[in-house]
Tab-separated table of C-alpha atoms in Angstrom:
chain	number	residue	atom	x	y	z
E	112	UNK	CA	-60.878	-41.917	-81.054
E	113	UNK	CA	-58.960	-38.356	-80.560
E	114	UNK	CA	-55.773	-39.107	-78.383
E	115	UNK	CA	-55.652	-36.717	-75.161
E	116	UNK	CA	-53.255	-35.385	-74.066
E	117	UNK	CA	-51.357	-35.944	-70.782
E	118	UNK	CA	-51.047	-33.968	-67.780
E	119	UNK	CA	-48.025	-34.669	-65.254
E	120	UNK	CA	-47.214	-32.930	-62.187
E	121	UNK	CA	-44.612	-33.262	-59.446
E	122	UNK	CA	-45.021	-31.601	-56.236
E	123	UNK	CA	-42.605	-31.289	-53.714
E	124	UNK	CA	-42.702	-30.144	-50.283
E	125	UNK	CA	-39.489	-29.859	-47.951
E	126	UNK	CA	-40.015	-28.182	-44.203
E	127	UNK	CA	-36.893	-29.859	-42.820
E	128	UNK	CA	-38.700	-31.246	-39.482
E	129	UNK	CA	-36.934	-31.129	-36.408
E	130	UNK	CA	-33.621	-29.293	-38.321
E	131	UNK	CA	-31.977	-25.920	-37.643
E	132	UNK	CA	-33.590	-24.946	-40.965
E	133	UNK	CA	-37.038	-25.801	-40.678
E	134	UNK	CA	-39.466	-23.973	-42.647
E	135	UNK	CA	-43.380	-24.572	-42.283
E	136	UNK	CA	-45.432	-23.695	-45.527
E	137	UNK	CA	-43.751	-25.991	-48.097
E	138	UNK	CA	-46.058	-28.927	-47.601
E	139	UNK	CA	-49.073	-26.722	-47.564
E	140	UNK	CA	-47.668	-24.546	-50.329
E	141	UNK	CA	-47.594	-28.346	-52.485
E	142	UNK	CA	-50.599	-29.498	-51.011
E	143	UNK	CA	-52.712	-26.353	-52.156
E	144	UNK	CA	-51.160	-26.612	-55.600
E	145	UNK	CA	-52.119	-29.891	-55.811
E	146	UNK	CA	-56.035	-28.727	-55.511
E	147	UNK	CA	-56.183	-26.496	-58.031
E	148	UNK	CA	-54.321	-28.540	-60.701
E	149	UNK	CA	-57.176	-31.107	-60.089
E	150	UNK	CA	-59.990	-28.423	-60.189
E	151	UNK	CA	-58.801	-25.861	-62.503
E	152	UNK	CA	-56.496	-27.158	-64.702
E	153	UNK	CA	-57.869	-31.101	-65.254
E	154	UNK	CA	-54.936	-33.184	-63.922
E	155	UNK	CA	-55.758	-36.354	-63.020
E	156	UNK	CA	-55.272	-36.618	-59.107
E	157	UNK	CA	-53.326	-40.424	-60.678
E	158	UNK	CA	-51.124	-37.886	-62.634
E	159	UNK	CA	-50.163	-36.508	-59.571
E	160	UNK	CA	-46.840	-37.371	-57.731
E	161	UNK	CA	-46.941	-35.239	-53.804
E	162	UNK	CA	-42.912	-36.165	-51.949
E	163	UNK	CA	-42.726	-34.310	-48.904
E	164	UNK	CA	-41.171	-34.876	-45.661
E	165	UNK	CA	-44.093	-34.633	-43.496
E	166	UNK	CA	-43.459	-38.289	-42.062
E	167	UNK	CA	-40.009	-36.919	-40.075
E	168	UNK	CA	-41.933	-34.551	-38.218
E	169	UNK	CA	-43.369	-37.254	-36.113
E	170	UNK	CA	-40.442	-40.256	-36.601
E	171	UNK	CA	-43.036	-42.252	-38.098
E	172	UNK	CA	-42.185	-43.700	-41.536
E	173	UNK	CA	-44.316	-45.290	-44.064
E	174	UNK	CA	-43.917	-47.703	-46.840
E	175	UNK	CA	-46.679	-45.046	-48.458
E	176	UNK	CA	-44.584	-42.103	-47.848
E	177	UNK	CA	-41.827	-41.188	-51.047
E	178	UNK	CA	-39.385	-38.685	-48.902
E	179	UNK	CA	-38.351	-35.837	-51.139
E	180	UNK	CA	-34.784	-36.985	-51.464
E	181	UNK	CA	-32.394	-36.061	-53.971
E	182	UNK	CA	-32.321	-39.363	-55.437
E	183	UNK	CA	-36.422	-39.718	-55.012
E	184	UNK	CA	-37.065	-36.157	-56.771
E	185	UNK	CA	-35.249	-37.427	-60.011
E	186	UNK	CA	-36.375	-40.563	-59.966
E	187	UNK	CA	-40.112	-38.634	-60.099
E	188	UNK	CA	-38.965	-35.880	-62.848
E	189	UNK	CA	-37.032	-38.698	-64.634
E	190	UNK	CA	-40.322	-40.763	-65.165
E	191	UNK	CA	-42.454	-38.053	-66.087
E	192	UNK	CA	-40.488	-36.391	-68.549
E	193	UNK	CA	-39.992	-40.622	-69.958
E	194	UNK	CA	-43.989	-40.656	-70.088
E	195	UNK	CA	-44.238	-37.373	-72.071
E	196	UNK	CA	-45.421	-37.089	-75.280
E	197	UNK	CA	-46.087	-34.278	-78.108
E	198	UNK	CA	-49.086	-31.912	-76.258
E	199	UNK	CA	-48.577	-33.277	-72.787
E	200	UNK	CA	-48.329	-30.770	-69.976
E	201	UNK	CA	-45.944	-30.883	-67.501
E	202	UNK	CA	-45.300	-29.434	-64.392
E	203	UNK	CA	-42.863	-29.820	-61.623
E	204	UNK	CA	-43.431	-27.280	-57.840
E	205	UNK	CA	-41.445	-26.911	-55.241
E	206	UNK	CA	-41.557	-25.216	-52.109
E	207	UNK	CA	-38.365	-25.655	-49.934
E	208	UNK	CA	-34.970	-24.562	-49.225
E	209	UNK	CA	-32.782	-23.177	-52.105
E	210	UNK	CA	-28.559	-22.427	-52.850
E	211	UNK	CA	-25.692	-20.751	-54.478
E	212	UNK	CA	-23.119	-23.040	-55.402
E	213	UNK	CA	-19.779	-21.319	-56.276
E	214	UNK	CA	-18.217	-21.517	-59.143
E	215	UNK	CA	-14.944	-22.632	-59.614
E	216	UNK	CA	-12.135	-19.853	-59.235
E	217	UNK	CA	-11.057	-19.627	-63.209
E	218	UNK	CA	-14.944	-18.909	-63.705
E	219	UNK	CA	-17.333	-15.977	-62.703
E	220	UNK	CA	-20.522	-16.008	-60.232
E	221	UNK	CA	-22.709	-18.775	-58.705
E	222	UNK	CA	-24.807	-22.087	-59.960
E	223	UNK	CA	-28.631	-22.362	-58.946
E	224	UNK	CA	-29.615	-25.330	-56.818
E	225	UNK	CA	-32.463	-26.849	-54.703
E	226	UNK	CA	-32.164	-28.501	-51.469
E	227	UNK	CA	-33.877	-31.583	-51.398
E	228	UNK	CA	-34.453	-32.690	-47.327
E	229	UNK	CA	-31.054	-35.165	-47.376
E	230	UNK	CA	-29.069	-32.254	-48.927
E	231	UNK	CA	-28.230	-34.118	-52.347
E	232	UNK	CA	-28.444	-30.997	-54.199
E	233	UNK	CA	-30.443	-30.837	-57.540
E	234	UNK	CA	-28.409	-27.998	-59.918
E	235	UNK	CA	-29.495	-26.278	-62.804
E	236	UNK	CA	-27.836	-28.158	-64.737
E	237	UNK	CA	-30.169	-31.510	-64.024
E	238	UNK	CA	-33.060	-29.440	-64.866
E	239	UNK	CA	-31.323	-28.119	-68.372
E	240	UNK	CA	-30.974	-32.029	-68.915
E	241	UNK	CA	-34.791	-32.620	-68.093
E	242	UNK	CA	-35.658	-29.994	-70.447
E	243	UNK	CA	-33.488	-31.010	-73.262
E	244	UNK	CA	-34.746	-34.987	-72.976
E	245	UNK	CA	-38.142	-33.389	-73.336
E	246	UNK	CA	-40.508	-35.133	-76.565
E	247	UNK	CA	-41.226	-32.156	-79.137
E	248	UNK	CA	-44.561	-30.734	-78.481
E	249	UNK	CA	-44.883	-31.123	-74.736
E	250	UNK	CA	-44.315	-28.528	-72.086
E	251	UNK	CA	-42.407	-28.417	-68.692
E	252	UNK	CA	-43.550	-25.727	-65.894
E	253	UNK	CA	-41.181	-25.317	-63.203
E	254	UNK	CA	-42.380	-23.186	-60.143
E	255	UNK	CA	-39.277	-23.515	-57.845
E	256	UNK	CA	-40.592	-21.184	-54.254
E	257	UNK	CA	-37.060	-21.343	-53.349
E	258	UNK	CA	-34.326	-18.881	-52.791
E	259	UNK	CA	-31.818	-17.899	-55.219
E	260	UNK	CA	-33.937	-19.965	-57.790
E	261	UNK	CA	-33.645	-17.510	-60.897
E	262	UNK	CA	-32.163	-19.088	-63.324
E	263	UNK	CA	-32.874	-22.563	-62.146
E	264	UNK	CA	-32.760	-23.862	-65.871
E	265	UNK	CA	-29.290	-22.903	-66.593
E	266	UNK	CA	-29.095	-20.947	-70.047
E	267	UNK	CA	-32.610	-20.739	-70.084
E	268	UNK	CA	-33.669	-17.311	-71.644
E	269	UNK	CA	-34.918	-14.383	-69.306
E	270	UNK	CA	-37.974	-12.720	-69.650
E	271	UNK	CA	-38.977	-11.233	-66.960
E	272	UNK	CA	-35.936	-10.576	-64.714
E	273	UNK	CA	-34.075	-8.644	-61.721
E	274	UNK	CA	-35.858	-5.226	-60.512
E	275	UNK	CA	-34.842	-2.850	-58.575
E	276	UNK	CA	-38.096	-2.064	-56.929
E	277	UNK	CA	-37.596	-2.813	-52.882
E	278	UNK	CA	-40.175	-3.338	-50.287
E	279	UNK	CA	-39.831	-1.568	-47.046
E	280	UNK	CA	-41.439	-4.574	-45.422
E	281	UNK	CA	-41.773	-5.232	-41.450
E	282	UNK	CA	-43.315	-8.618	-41.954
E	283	UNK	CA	-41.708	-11.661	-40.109
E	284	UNK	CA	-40.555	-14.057	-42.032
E	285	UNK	CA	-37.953	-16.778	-42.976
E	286	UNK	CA	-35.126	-17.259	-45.843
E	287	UNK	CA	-36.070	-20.479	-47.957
E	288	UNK	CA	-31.919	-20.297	-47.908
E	289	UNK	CA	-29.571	-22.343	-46.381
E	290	UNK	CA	-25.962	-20.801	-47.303
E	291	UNK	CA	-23.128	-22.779	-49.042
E	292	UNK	CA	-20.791	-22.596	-45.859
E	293	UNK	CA	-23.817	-24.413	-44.365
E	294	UNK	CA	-24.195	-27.244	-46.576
E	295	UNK	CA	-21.046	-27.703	-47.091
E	296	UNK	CA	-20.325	-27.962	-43.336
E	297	UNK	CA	-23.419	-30.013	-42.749
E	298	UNK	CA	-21.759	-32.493	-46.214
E	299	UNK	CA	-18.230	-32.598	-43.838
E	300	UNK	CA	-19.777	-33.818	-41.095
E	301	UNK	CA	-20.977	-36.901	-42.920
E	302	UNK	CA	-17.881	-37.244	-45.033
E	303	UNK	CA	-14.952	-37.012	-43.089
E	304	UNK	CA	-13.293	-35.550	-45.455
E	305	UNK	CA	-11.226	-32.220	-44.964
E	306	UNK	CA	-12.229	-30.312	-48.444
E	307	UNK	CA	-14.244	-27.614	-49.562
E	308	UNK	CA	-14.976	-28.827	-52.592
E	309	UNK	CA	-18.353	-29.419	-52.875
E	310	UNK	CA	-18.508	-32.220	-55.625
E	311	UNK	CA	-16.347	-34.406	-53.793
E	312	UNK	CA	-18.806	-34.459	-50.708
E	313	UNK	CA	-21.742	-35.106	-53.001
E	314	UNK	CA	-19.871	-37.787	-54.554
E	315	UNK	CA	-18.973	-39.954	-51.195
E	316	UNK	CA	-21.911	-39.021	-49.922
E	317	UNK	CA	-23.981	-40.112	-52.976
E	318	UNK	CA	-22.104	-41.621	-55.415
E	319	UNK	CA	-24.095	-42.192	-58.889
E	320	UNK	CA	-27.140	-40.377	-57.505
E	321	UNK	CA	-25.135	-37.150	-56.987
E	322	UNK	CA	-26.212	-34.076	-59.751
E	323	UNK	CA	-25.129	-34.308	-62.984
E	324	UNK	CA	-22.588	-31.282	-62.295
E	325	UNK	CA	-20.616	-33.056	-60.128
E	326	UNK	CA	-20.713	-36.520	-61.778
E	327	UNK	CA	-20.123	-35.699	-65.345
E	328	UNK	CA	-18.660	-32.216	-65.451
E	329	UNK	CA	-17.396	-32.316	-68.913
E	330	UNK	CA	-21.231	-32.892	-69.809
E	331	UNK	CA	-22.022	-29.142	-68.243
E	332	UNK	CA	-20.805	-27.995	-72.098
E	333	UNK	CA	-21.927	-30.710	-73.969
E	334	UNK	CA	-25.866	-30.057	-72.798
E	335	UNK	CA	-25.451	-26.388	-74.446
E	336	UNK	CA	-23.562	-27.299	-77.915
E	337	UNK	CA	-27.418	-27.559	-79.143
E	338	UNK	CA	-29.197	-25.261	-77.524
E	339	UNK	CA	-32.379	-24.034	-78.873
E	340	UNK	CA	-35.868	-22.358	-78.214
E	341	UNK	CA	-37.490	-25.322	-76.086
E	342	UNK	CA	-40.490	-25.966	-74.007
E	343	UNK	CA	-39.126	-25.332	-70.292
E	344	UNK	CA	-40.464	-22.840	-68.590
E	345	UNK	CA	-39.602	-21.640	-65.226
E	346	UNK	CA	-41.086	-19.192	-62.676
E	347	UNK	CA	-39.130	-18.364	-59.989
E	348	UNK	CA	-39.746	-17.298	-56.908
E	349	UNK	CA	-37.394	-14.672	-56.551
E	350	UNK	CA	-34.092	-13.447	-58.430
E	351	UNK	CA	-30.908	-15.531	-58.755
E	352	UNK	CA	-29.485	-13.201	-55.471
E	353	UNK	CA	-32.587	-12.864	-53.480
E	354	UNK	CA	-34.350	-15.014	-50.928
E	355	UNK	CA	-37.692	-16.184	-51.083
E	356	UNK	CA	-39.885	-15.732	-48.076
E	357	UNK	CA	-41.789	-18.565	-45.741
E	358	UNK	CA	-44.269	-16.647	-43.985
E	359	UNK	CA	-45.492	-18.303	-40.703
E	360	UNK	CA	-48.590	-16.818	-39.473
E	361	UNK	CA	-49.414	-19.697	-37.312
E	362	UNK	CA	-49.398	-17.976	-34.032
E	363	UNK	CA	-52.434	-15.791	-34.918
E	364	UNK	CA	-54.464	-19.061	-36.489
E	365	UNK	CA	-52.963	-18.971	-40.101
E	366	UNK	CA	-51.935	-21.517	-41.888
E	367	UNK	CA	-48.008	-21.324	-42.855
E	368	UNK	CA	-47.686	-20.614	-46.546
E	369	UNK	CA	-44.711	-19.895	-48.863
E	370	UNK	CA	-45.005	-16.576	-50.086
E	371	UNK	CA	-44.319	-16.887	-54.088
E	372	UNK	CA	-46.510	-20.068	-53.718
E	373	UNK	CA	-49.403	-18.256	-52.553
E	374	UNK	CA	-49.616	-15.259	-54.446
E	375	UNK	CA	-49.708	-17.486	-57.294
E	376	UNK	CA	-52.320	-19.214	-56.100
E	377	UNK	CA	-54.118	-15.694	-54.883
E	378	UNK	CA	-53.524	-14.246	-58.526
E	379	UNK	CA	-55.553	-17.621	-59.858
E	380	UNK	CA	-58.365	-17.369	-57.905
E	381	UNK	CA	-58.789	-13.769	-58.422
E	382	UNK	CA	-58.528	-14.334	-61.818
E	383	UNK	CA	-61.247	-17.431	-63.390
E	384	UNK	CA	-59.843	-16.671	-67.193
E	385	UNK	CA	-56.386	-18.516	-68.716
E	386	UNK	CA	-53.534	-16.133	-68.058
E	387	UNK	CA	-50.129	-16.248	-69.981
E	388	UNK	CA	-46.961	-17.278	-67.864
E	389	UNK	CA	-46.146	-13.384	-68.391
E	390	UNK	CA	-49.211	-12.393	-66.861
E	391	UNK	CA	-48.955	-14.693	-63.550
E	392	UNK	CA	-45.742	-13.633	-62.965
E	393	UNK	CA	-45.747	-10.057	-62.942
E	394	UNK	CA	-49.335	-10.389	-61.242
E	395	UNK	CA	-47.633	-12.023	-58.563
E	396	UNK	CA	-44.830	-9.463	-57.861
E	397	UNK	CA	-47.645	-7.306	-57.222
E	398	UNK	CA	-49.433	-9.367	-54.848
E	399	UNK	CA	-45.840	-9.484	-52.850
E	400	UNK	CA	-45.183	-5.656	-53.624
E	401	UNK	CA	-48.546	-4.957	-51.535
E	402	UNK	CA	-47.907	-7.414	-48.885
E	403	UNK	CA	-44.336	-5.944	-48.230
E	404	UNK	CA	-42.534	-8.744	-49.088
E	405	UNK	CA	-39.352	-8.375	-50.877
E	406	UNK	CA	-38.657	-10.912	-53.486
E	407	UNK	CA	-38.765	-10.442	-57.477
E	408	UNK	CA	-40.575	-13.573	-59.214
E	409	UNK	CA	-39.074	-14.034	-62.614
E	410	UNK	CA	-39.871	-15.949	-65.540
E	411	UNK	CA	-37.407	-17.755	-67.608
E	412	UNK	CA	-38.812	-19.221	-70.826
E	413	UNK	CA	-39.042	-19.026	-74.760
E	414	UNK	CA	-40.160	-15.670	-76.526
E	415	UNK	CA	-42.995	-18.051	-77.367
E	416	UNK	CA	-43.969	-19.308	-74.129
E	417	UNK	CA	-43.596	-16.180	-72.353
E	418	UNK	CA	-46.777	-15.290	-73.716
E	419	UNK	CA	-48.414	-19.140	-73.816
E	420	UNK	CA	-51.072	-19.817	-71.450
E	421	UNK	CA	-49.884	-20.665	-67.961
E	422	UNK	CA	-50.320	-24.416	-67.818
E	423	UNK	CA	-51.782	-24.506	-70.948
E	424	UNK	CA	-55.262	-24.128	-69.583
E	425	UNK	CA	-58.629	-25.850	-70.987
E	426	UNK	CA	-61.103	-23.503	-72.104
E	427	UNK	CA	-63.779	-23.414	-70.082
E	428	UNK	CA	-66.611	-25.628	-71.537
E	429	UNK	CA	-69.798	-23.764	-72.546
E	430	UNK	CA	-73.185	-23.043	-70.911
């Protein structure tokens, strides 16, 4: 009997309930995803892992409910990329707040993060470590609807990348952003401790469970000494120094909806065939170019996967 293959997904939805940055679309942004991975793309609803924080919107916890922690959203990518295999298919989304971490003065620019909903920040560097633990053979699609999130695999090569095209847009919308200042105020305030120093906040406040950037620095260098084509892929939803949008139609009877998040799910619908990782992404810039939203998608991935089918999707079975 022919082995098949896996598929994996984990989808992650953080809308900050009841916060000074409270967004509104991520959970439907995951939930939606979750739909067509099950109808188009033949994951097994099992397969599936769904963390969001929809359960602090009301104060009502649940044994059920896996908040989308920093710790918890590890723990999830950890086991999936454990279960892989040659010719499984995996794929990580999420739809939440995003950050530019500093780098240290000697050293030039900014490091990519996500902001998971207790502010234990996951860094491009934990997702260069996913990547690299990956099996030969199987895949990992990251969709990160998150500002700043170019470049979310560090040293992952660019495909598609900044433009210079802007939208004159009059839409209403909000930053998936919260800036450094902010976190690292909001890590203070828990700490105690009088430092801007970033790491040493994430540290107290998290101790083994902090990113790998943080924890192990030395280890930043020692991920890249073999760097290679691999099988990580990321779409973005916007370049490394641009915000991505969470559009909140709600007060005219729409349903909240991140903006990257659901263009890519507008350019799938509208289009039934496979599509290469390529195609979705500069289909979805143009999706956002006509709705007058200003935010760049790019694609970050192997010469080789730039042109692989998103997802790698089945062929559709015959008449």
């Amino acid at each position: 009997m022919a082995k098949v293959n896996k598929r994996l997904a984990v989808l992650v939805g953080c809308n900050y309930p009841n916060t000074q940055y409270e967004l509104h679309g991520c959970i439907n942004d995951v939930v939606a995803m979750k739909d067509v991975l099950v109808k188009r793309f033949g994951f097994d609803p099992t397969n599936i892992e769904l963390l969001t924080d929809a359960s602090a919107a009301t104060g009502e916890g649940s044994s059920s409910v896996v908040l989308p922690t920093g710790e918890n959203i590890k723990a999830a990518l950890s086991k999936m990329v454990r279960q892989a295999e040659a010719g499984d298919v995996l794929y990580f989304h999420y739809s939440g707040h995003g950050t530019r971490i500093p780098k240290p003065a000697h050293l030039f620019g900014h490091d990519e993060a996500i902001v998971p909903c207790d502010f234990n920040l996951i860094t491009d560097v934990d997702f260069r470590q996913l990547v690299n633990q990956l099996p030969k053979g199987a895949s990992f699609t990251i969709l990160s609807d998150s500002c700043h999130s170019g470049g979310l695999i560090d040293k992952e090569k660019e495909q598609i990348g900044p433009s210079t095209y802007r939208a004159a847009s009059s839409l209403s919308y909000k930053a998936k952003n919260i800036p450094f200042e902010s976190i690292l105020e909001h890590l203070t305030t828990l700490t105690g401790i009088n430092t801007s120093d970033i790491g040493t906040h994430l540290l107290e406040s998290f101790g083994a469970n902090a990113s790998l950037k943080f924890l192990t620095p030395q280890l930043e260098s020692e991920l890249f000494d073999f760097l290679k084509a691999d099988e990580g892929i990321l779409l973005s939803g916007c370049q490394a120094d641009e915000t991505s949008a969470d559009m909140n139609p709600m007060e005219s009877g729409g349903k909240a909806y991140g903006a990257f998040s659901n263009a890519v799910q507008m350019v799938l619908k509208e289009n039934s065939g496979r599509l290469s990782n390529k195609e979705v992404v500069m289909m979805a810039r143009k999706v956002l170019e006509a709705q007058g939203i200003d935010q760049h998608p790019c694609l970050y991935c192997s010469d080789e996967n730039a042109d692989a089918t998103f997802l790698c999707q089945p062929e559709a079975e015959p008449y």
